[in-house]
Coordinates of C-alpha atoms and ligand atoms in Angstrom, one line a residue:
M111 CA 0.0 0.0 0.1
K112 CA 1.2 3.4 -1.0
S113 CA 2.1 5.4 2.2
V114 CA 1.9 9.1 3.0
L115 CA 5.3 10.0 4.7
V116 CA 4.9 12.7 7.1
L117 CA 8.2 14.3 8.0
D118 CA 8.5 15.5 11.5
F119 CA 10.2 19.0 11.9
G120 CA 9.1 19.2 15.6
S121 CA 5.7 20.7 15.6
Q122 CA 3.6 19.8 18.4
Y123 CA 0.8 19.1 16.1
T124 CA 2.6 16.9 13.8
R125 CA 1.2 13.6 15.0
L126 CA -2.3 14.9 14.3
I127 CA -1.4 15.0 10.5
V128 CA -1.1 11.4 10.6
R129 CA -4.2 11.0 12.7
R130 CA -6.4 13.0 10.3
L131 CA -5.3 11.2 7.3
R132 CA -5.6 7.6 8.8
D133 CA -9.3 8.7 10.0
K134 CA -9.8 9.6 6.2
G135 CA -8.6 6.0 5.2
Y136 CA -5.0 7.0 4.1
Y137 CA -1.9 5.0 5.5
A138 CA 0.1 7.8 6.9
V139 CA 3.6 7.3 8.5
L140 CA 5.5 9.6 10.8
L141 CA 9.3 9.7 10.3
P142 CA 11.8 12.1 11.8
H143 CA 13.2 14.6 9.1
S144 CA 16.6 13.2 9.4
V145 CA 15.4 9.6 8.2
S146 CA 17.6 8.2 5.5
E147 CA 16.2 7.7 1.8
D148 CA 16.5 3.9 2.1
V149 CA 14.1 3.8 5.1
A150 CA 11.9 6.5 3.7
R151 CA 11.7 4.3 0.4
E152 CA 10.7 1.2 2.2
Y153 CA 7.3 2.8 2.9
D154 CA 6.8 3.1 -0.6
P155 CA 5.7 6.9 -0.5
G156 CA 3.2 8.2 -2.6
A157 CA 3.2 11.7 -1.2
V158 CA 5.2 13.6 1.5
I159 CA 4.2 16.1 3.9
L160 CA 6.6 18.2 5.5
S161 CA 5.3 19.1 9.1
G162 CA 5.6 22.4 11.0
G163 CA 8.4 23.0 13.4
P164 CA 9.7 25.7 16.0
N165 CA 12.8 26.8 14.0
S166 CA 13.4 29.6 11.4
V167 CA 14.4 28.1 8.0
Y168 CA 17.0 30.8 7.6
E169 CA 18.7 30.2 10.9
E170 CA 22.1 28.3 11.2
G171 CA 21.5 24.7 12.1
A172 CA 17.7 24.8 11.3
P173 CA 16.4 21.5 9.7
Q174 CA 16.5 21.5 6.0
M175 CA 14.5 19.6 3.5
P176 CA 16.2 16.3 2.9
E177 CA 17.4 16.2 -0.8
W178 CA 15.9 12.8 -1.5
V179 CA 12.3 14.2 -0.9
L180 CA 12.4 16.0 -4.4
S181 CA 14.1 12.9 -6.1
L182 CA 11.2 10.7 -5.3
S183 CA 9.3 12.7 -7.6
V184 CA 6.0 12.4 -5.6
P185 CA 3.9 15.3 -4.8
V186 CA 4.9 17.4 -1.6
L187 CA 2.8 19.4 0.8
G188 CA 4.5 21.7 3.3
I189 CA 2.6 22.7 6.4
C190 CA 3.9 26.1 8.2
Y191 CA 7.7 25.4 8.7
G192 CA 7.3 22.9 5.8
L193 CA 5.9 25.7 3.3
Q194 CA 8.6 28.0 4.3
L195 CA 11.2 25.1 3.7
I196 CA 9.8 24.8 0.2
A197 CA 10.0 28.4 -0.4
H198 CA 13.6 28.6 1.2
T199 CA 15.0 25.6 -0.6
L200 CA 13.7 26.5 -4.0
G201 CA 15.0 30.1 -4.0
G202 CA 12.1 32.2 -2.4
Q203 CA 12.6 34.2 0.7
V204 CA 11.5 33.8 4.2
Q205 CA 11.9 36.3 7.1
K206 CA 10.3 37.4 10.3
A207 CA 6.7 38.6 9.9
P208 CA 5.8 42.1 10.7
H209 CA 3.0 40.8 13.0
R210 CA 3.2 37.3 14.1
E211 CA 0.0 35.5 13.5
Y212 CA -1.3 33.3 16.2
G213 CA -4.7 31.6 16.4
R214 CA -7.7 32.0 14.3
A215 CA -7.5 33.8 10.9
R216 CA -10.0 34.1 7.9
L217 CA -8.7 32.3 5.0
H218 CA -9.7 33.3 1.3
V219 CA -9.3 30.6 -1.1
D220 CA -8.9 30.4 -4.9
N221 CA -10.4 27.8 -7.1
D222 CA -8.1 24.9 -6.6
R223 CA -8.1 21.2 -6.4
L224 CA -6.6 21.6 -2.8
F225 CA -9.8 23.2 -1.6
E226 CA -12.2 21.2 -3.8
G227 CA -16.0 21.5 -2.6
L228 CA -15.0 24.0 0.0
P229 CA -16.4 27.6 0.7
R230 CA -14.4 30.3 -0.5
E231 CA -13.8 31.6 3.0
F232 CA -13.3 29.8 6.3
D233 CA -11.3 30.0 9.6
V234 CA -8.0 28.4 10.0
W235 CA -5.5 28.3 12.7
M236 CA -2.1 30.1 12.5
S237 CA 1.1 29.7 14.6
H238 CA 3.9 31.3 12.9
G239 CA 6.5 34.2 13.5
D240 CA 8.2 33.9 10.0
R241 CA 6.4 34.3 6.6
V242 CA 7.3 33.9 3.1
E243 CA 8.0 37.3 1.5
R244 CA 9.1 36.1 -2.0
L245 CA 7.8 33.1 -3.9
P246 CA 10.2 30.7 -5.7
E247 CA 10.1 30.8 -9.5
G248 CA 6.9 28.8 -10.8
F249 CA 5.0 29.2 -7.6
F250 CA 1.8 31.3 -7.0
S251 CA -0.6 31.8 -4.2
I252 CA -3.9 30.1 -3.9
A253 CA -5.0 31.5 -0.7
H254 CA -4.6 34.6 1.7
T255 CA -5.3 36.2 5.1
S256 CA -5.3 39.7 6.0
D257 CA -1.8 39.1 7.4
A258 CA -0.4 36.4 5.1
P259 CA -0.6 36.9 1.3
Y260 CA 0.8 33.3 0.9
A261 CA -1.3 31.5 3.1
A262 CA -1.5 28.8 0.6
I263 CA 0.9 28.3 -2.5
R264 CA 1.4 25.7 -5.2
N265 CA 3.7 25.3 -8.3
T266 CA 2.5 25.4 -11.8
E267 CA 3.2 21.7 -12.4
G268 CA 0.9 20.9 -9.2
T269 CA 3.4 18.9 -7.7
M270 CA 4.4 20.9 -4.6
Y271 CA 2.0 22.7 -2.2
G272 CA 2.3 24.6 0.9
V273 CA -0.1 25.9 3.5
Q274 CA 0.9 28.5 6.1
F275 CA -1.9 27.5 8.6
H276 CA -2.3 24.1 10.4
P277 CA -4.8 22.0 8.7
E278 CA -4.4 19.2 11.3
V279 CA -5.8 21.0 14.3
A280 CA -9.5 21.1 15.0
H281 CA -9.8 24.7 15.1
T282 CA -9.1 24.8 11.2
Q283 CA -12.5 24.3 9.5
Y284 CA -12.3 21.8 6.7
G285 CA -8.7 21.1 7.8
S286 CA -9.1 17.0 7.2
E287 CA -10.8 17.8 3.8
I288 CA -7.8 19.8 2.8
L289 CA -5.2 17.0 3.9
A290 CA -7.3 14.5 2.1
D291 CA -7.8 16.6 -0.9
F292 CA -4.0 16.9 -1.2
V293 CA -3.6 13.1 -0.9
S294 CA -6.5 12.0 -3.3
N295 CA -6.6 14.9 -5.8
V296 CA -2.9 15.9 -6.0
A297 CA -1.3 12.6 -5.4
G298 CA -3.9 10.2 -6.6
L299 CA -3.9 7.9 -3.6
Q300 CA -6.8 5.5 -2.4
P301 CA -8.3 5.6 0.6
T302 CA -7.8 1.8 1.6
W303 CA -6.3 2.0 5.1
K304 CA -8.4 0.1 8.0
V305 CA -7.4 -0.6 11.5
D306 CA -6.6 -4.1 10.5
N307 CA -3.8 -2.8 8.3
L308 CA -2.6 -0.8 11.5
V309 CA -2.6 -4.2 13.4
D310 CA -0.4 -5.8 10.7
V311 CA 1.9 -2.8 10.7
L312 CA 2.3 -2.9 14.5
I313 CA 3.0 -6.7 14.5
D314 CA 5.5 -6.3 11.8
E315 CA 7.3 -3.6 13.7
V316 CA 7.4 -5.7 16.9
R317 CA 8.7 -8.6 15.1
Q318 CA 11.5 -6.6 13.6
Q319 CA 12.4 -5.0 16.7
V320 CA 12.4 -7.9 19.0
G321 CA 13.8 -10.6 16.6
D322 CA 13.9 -14.0 18.6
G323 CA 14.1 -12.1 21.8
K324 CA 11.9 -12.1 25.0
V325 CA 9.6 -9.4 26.3
I326 CA 8.2 -8.7 29.7
L327 CA 5.2 -6.6 30.1
G328 CA 3.6 -4.9 32.9
L329 CA -0.2 -5.7 32.7
S330 CA -2.5 -3.5 34.7
G331 CA -5.8 -4.9 33.3
G332 CA -6.6 -1.4 31.6
V333 CA -7.0 -1.1 27.9
D334 CA -3.6 -0.2 27.0
S335 CA -1.6 -2.7 28.5
S336 CA -4.1 -5.4 27.8
T337 CA -4.1 -4.6 24.1
L338 CA -0.6 -4.4 24.3
A339 CA -0.3 -7.8 25.8
L340 CA -2.7 -9.4 22.9
L341 CA -0.7 -7.5 20.2
L342 CA 2.8 -9.0 21.4
H343 CA 1.3 -12.3 21.9
K344 CA -0.1 -12.1 18.3
A345 CA 3.3 -11.0 17.1
I346 CA 5.8 -13.3 19.1
G347 CA 3.5 -15.7 20.9
D348 CA 4.7 -17.0 24.2
R349 CA 8.0 -15.0 24.1
V350 CA 5.9 -12.1 25.7
I351 CA 5.5 -12.7 29.6
P352 CA 2.8 -10.3 30.9
I353 CA 3.4 -9.7 34.7
F354 CA 0.3 -8.6 36.6
V355 CA 1.3 -7.1 40.0
D356 CA -1.8 -7.3 42.4
T357 CA -1.1 -4.4 44.9
G358 CA -4.3 -5.2 46.8
L359 CA -5.4 -1.9 45.7
M360 CA -7.6 -3.1 42.8
R361 CA -11.2 -2.9 42.2
K362 CA -13.3 -5.7 43.6
N363 CA -12.4 -9.3 41.6
E364 CA -10.1 -7.2 39.5
S365 CA -7.1 -9.8 39.4
A366 CA -9.3 -12.7 38.9
E367 CA -11.3 -11.0 36.1
V368 CA -8.0 -10.1 34.4
R369 CA -6.6 -13.8 34.7
S370 CA -9.5 -15.3 33.4
A371 CA -10.2 -13.0 30.5
F372 CA -6.4 -13.5 29.3
E373 CA -6.7 -17.3 29.7
N374 CA -9.9 -17.3 27.5
L375 CA -7.7 -15.6 24.9
G376 CA -5.1 -18.2 25.4
I377 CA -2.5 -16.0 27.3
H378 CA -0.8 -17.1 30.3
I379 CA -0.2 -14.2 32.9
H380 CA 2.5 -14.0 35.5
M381 CA 0.4 -13.3 38.6
V382 CA 2.3 -11.8 41.5
D383 CA 0.3 -11.3 44.8
A384 CA 2.1 -8.3 46.5
S385 CA -0.7 -6.8 48.4
E386 CA 0.9 -7.6 51.9
E387 CA 4.1 -5.6 50.7
F388 CA 1.9 -2.5 49.4
F389 CA 0.0 -2.5 52.7
R390 CA 3.2 -2.5 54.6
A391 CA 4.5 0.3 52.8
L392 CA 1.2 2.2 53.5
K393 CA 1.1 1.7 57.0
G394 CA 0.3 4.9 58.8
V395 CA 0.7 7.1 55.8
T396 CA -2.0 9.5 55.2
D397 CA -0.4 12.3 53.0
P398 CA -1.5 11.8 49.5
E399 CA 2.0 12.4 47.9
E400 CA 3.7 10.2 50.3
K401 CA 1.2 7.4 49.3
R402 CA 2.0 7.7 45.7
K403 CA 5.6 7.8 46.4
R404 CA 5.5 4.7 48.4
I405 CA 3.3 2.9 45.9
G406 CA 5.8 3.8 43.1
H407 CA 8.8 2.6 45.0
T408 CA 7.1 -0.6 46.2
F409 CA 5.9 -1.4 42.4
I410 CA 9.5 -0.9 41.2
D411 CA 10.9 -3.0 43.9
V412 CA 8.4 -6.0 43.1
F413 CA 8.7 -5.4 39.3
T414 CA 12.5 -5.8 39.5
R415 CA 12.5 -8.8 41.6
E416 CA 10.0 -10.4 39.4
A417 CA 12.0 -9.4 36.3
E418 CA 15.1 -11.1 37.7
R419 CA 13.4 -14.2 38.7
L420 CA 12.0 -14.7 35.2
K421 CA 15.2 -14.1 33.6
K422 CA 16.7 -17.1 35.8
E423 CA 13.6 -19.1 34.7
H424 CA 13.4 -18.0 31.1
G425 CA 17.0 -17.0 30.1
D426 CA 17.8 -13.6 29.0
I427 CA 14.9 -11.1 28.7
E428 CA 16.0 -8.0 26.7
F429 CA 12.7 -6.0 26.2
L430 CA 10.3 -4.4 28.3
A431 CA 6.9 -3.6 26.4
Q432 CA 4.9 -0.5 27.4
G433 CA 1.6 0.8 26.4
T434 CA 2.8 4.5 26.2
L435 CA 0.5 6.5 23.9
Y436 CA 1.1 9.4 22.2
P437 CA 0.0 12.1 24.8
D438 CA 2.3 10.5 27.2
V439 CA 5.4 11.0 25.1
I440 CA 7.0 14.2 26.3
E441 CA 9.0 14.6 23.5
S442 CA 7.2 16.5 20.5
S443 CA 9.5 15.1 17.8
V444 CA 10.4 11.6 16.8
H445 CA 13.8 10.2 18.0
G446 CA 16.3 7.6 17.4
G447 CA 15.9 4.0 16.2
P448 CA 13.2 1.6 17.3
S449 CA 14.7 0.8 20.4
R450 CA 16.0 2.8 23.2
T451 CA 17.2 2.2 26.9
I452 CA 14.6 2.8 29.2
K453 CA 14.5 6.4 30.8
T454 CA 12.8 7.0 34.3
H455 CA 11.3 10.4 33.5
H456 CA 9.6 9.3 30.5
N457 CA 7.5 6.2 31.4
V458 CA 4.4 6.3 33.7
G459 CA 5.5 3.5 36.1
G460 CA 8.9 5.0 36.5
L461 CA 10.8 1.7 36.0
P462 CA 14.4 2.2 36.8
E463 CA 17.3 2.6 34.3
K464 CA 19.2 0.1 36.0
L465 CA 17.0 -2.6 34.7
G466 CA 18.7 -2.0 31.4
F467 CA 15.7 -3.4 29.2
K468 CA 15.1 -1.9 25.8
L469 CA 11.6 -0.5 25.4
V470 CA 9.0 -1.8 23.1
E471 CA 6.3 0.8 22.7
P472 CA 4.0 -0.1 19.8
F473 CA 1.5 2.5 20.5
R474 CA 3.7 5.6 21.1
Y475 CA 2.3 7.4 18.2
L476 CA -1.4 6.5 18.8
F477 CA -4.2 7.9 20.6
K478 CA -6.6 6.2 23.0
D479 CA -9.4 5.6 20.7
E480 CA -7.2 4.2 18.1
V481 CA -6.0 1.6 20.6
R482 CA -9.6 0.8 21.4
E483 CA -10.2 0.0 17.9
I484 CA -6.9 -2.3 17.7
A485 CA -8.2 -3.8 20.9
R486 CA -11.5 -4.8 19.2
A487 CA -9.8 -6.0 16.1
L488 CA -7.6 -8.2 18.2
G489 CA -10.7 -9.7 20.2
L490 CA -10.3 -8.0 23.5
P491 CA -13.7 -8.6 25.4
E492 CA -15.9 -5.5 25.1
Y493 CA -16.0 -4.9 28.9
L494 CA -12.3 -4.5 28.9
V495 CA -12.2 -2.1 26.0
K496 CA -14.7 0.0 27.4
R497 CA -13.6 0.0 31.0
H498 CA -13.2 3.3 32.7
P499 CA -9.7 4.6 33.4
F500 CA -8.1 3.5 36.7
P501 CA -5.3 5.3 38.3
G502 CA -2.0 3.5 38.9
P503 CA -2.0 4.0 42.6
G504 CA -5.5 2.3 42.6
L505 CA -7.9 2.7 45.5
A506 CA -5.3 4.0 47.7
V507 CA -5.9 7.6 46.4
R508 CA -9.7 6.9 46.9
I509 CA -9.3 6.2 50.5
L510 CA -8.7 9.3 52.3
G511 CA -6.5 8.7 55.4
E512 CA -4.7 5.6 56.1
V513 CA -4.9 2.7 53.7
T514 CA -5.7 -0.5 55.4
P515 CA -7.0 -4.0 54.1
E516 CA -10.3 -3.5 55.9
R517 CA -10.7 -0.1 54.3
V518 CA -10.0 -1.3 51.0
K519 CA -12.5 -4.2 51.4
L520 CA -15.2 -1.6 52.3
L521 CA -14.5 0.5 49.4
Q522 CA -14.4 -2.1 47.1
E523 CA -17.9 -3.3 48.1
A524 CA -19.5 0.2 47.8
D525 CA -17.7 0.6 44.5
A526 CA -18.8 -2.5 42.9
I527 CA -22.3 -1.6 43.6
F528 CA -22.1 1.8 42.0
I529 CA -20.6 0.2 38.9
E530 CA -23.0 -2.8 38.8
E531 CA -25.9 -0.3 38.9
L532 CA -24.4 2.1 36.2
K533 CA -24.1 -1.0 33.9
R534 CA -27.6 -2.0 34.7
W535 CA -29.2 1.5 34.2
N536 CA -27.0 1.8 30.9
L537 CA -25.3 4.8 32.2
Y538 CA -21.7 3.3 32.3
D539 CA -20.8 4.2 28.9
S540 CA -22.1 7.6 29.1
V541 CA -19.6 8.6 31.8
W542 CA -15.8 8.9 31.6
Q543 CA -15.0 7.3 34.9
A544 CA -17.2 6.6 38.0
F545 CA -16.1 5.3 41.3
A546 CA -16.7 5.7 45.1
V547 CA -14.4 7.4 47.5
L548 CA -14.1 6.5 51.2
L549 CA -13.8 9.4 53.6
P550 CA -12.0 9.5 56.9
V551 CA -14.9 10.7 58.7
Q552 CA -17.8 8.9 60.6
S553 CA -21.2 10.2 61.1
V554 CA -24.1 9.2 62.9
G555 CA -27.2 7.4 61.6
V556 CA -30.2 5.5 62.5
M557 CA -30.8 2.1 61.4
G558 CA -33.6 -0.3 62.8
D559 CA -34.1 1.9 65.8
E560 CA -30.3 1.6 66.5
R561 CA -27.9 4.5 66.6
T562 CA -25.1 4.0 64.0
Y563 CA -21.7 5.8 63.8
E564 CA -20.1 4.6 60.6
N565 CA -18.0 5.5 57.4
A566 CA -19.3 7.8 54.7
V567 CA -18.6 7.4 51.1
V568 CA -18.8 9.9 48.1
L569 CA -19.9 8.7 44.7
R570 CA -18.0 10.5 41.9
A571 CA -19.0 10.4 38.3
V572 CA -17.6 12.7 35.5
V573 CA -17.9 13.2 31.9
S574 CA -14.9 14.4 30.0
T575 CA -13.3 13.6 26.7
D576 CA -9.6 13.3 27.8
G577 CA -9.5 13.6 31.6
M578 CA -7.8 17.0 31.4
T579 CA -11.2 18.8 32.2
A580 CA -14.3 17.2 33.4
D581 CA -17.7 17.9 34.5
W582 CA -19.6 16.1 37.2
A583 CA -22.3 13.8 35.5
R584 CA -26.1 14.5 35.8
L585 CA -26.9 11.2 37.0
P586 CA -30.8 10.7 37.5
Y587 CA -31.8 11.3 41.0
D588 CA -33.7 7.8 41.0
F589 CA -30.6 6.1 40.1
L590 CA -28.4 7.8 42.9
D591 CA -31.4 7.1 45.2
H592 CA -31.3 3.3 44.4
V593 CA -27.5 2.9 44.5
S594 CA -27.4 5.0 47.9
R595 CA -29.8 2.5 49.4
R596 CA -28.2 -0.6 48.1
I597 CA -24.8 0.7 49.5
V598 CA -26.1 1.6 52.9
G599 CA -28.2 -1.5 53.2
E600 CA -25.6 -4.0 51.9
V601 CA -22.1 -2.7 52.9
R602 CA -21.8 -3.2 56.7
G603 CA -19.7 -0.1 58.0
I604 CA -21.1 2.6 55.7
N605 CA -24.1 4.4 56.8
R606 CA -23.9 7.5 54.7
V607 CA -23.5 8.3 51.0
A608 CA -22.8 11.7 49.2
Y609 CA -22.5 12.7 45.6
D610 CA -19.6 14.8 44.5
I611 CA -20.8 18.0 42.2
T612 CA -17.4 19.5 41.7
S613 CA -16.1 20.0 38.2
K614 CA -12.4 19.8 37.1
P615 CA -11.0 22.5 37.4
P616 CA -11.4 23.4 40.3
G617 CA -11.5 19.9 41.6
T618 CA -9.6 17.0 40.3
I619 CA -11.3 13.8 39.2
E620 CA -9.6 11.7 41.9
W621 CA -9.7 12.9 45.4
E622 CA -6.1 12.8 46.1
Ligands
XMP826 P1 -7.0 13.8 38.1 O1 -7.3 13.3 39.5 O2 -5.7 14.4 38.0 O3 -7.0 12.5 37.3 O4 -8.1 14.7 37.7 C1 -7.0 12.5 35.7 C2 -7.0 11.4 35.1 O5 -6.0 10.6 35.3 C3 -6.1 9.5 36.5 N1 -5.0 9.4 37.2 C4 -4.0 8.6 37.3 N2 -3.7 7.7 36.5 N3 -1.9 7.4 37.6 C5 -2.5 7.0 36.6 O6 -2.2 6.1 35.9 C6 -2.0 8.2 38.7 O7 -1.1 8.5 39.6 C7 -3.2 8.9 38.5 N4 -3.8 9.9 39.1 C8 -4.8 10.3 38.5 C9 -7.4 9.8 36.8 O8 -8.0 8.6 37.4 C10 -8.2 10.5 35.8 O9 -8.8 9.5 34.7

């Protein structure tokens, strides 16, 4: 299948270009701008897109357009820095703009196949301090804004295009259409890309990287690590060893459920019950940050020990797989070869450098909803695919005050009722996350003529698209009433239920 090569010049939006194209059914690949011609040609490119980037093309040391791009003889589209690169490389002039253009701008377009079927005017998103002052020979403008006469350009042959704005961001109207117009109308590619293709590509990449080596993987039961385990199993069979560390801080029945789900898929999981160790580490601790720290350290200790043990059992294990997603990747540009030695600052679990594993991160250019699609394509049960996010430190950050096995049990019971009822009332999928929180307070109640003095739980349910901001879910009163009655009636030790009506900000989703 012909690909669209997206060369990364360091813009924070680069990955979105790939995303938009894949959504439109085109096979887009992200590569560093420094990639060699040989590697680039392996992807059978049918078009090249040069991304935006933070540099000025005329500065010393600024990344330049690789020479091989022109010798591929395929259409090229430059976006922002990419447009300036085209102009600069082919003899035009780029300099600092009199007004920097950031944010929304009104674009006026000419009749060109890049804008096929689009209105003559719409809003686009700009983010640049330089602009093209003089076009190279053979180029002309096909769109302008009040500040940028060359907001979109092309050459006479129609083989090179450039846009000063960012078609890949959501604030640009018709942005995906413009990218798709370039790929279909200009480059003549067909939209034949499907998620199954992505699975095949990822499997190939894993096989290439790992060879006949062995891989361990920290399985949390969440959708990312579960999908990763499935993908690796498909790629290299039993040479992947998923490790599930039971911290004792999981939701009710969680470890048993994860184990049986994977056994049904024919994947054996190495289970480690480390709950006593975690409870010991948390004894007497009430400060939220201290809890997180101790859980992190204990996790590393347990994981390291298990990894060493497995190495003795299975021979050398060279790789560690992680379900890092694109939003987790701090660096905005693509680096290095396919395998790097692990870095503490960059991975979520903070597994230490001294472990010396090479990282396998097949999802590092994907977004969560793409991983969910892969999960479905690989046959992960739907309840695991749609499962709400769960924080690494688990119920410890939902038990305010000291975490003890008894308090975990109490919270698990209340939480399980809440979740079970959400599913029964068909509300589970409409919220981003829902859970119960155990407070460190007791309150007075009356049950069967008896005075009670027991614990209070808070129910939390939020709607969100990414967890960065959130609003409390407007769950029906009748539903809340039903859940509250069940919890107080069934969970001995809880006599009061409250519902959290704080959005994020100012609150956070979790209570600690
Ligand atoms: P907050 O509480 O910061 O949570 O609004 C935002 C999202 O992140 C999850 N979360 C965590 N996930 N480790 C994780 O893996 C953590 O330490 C952690 N803390 C919060 C939270 O559940 C919500 O989805």
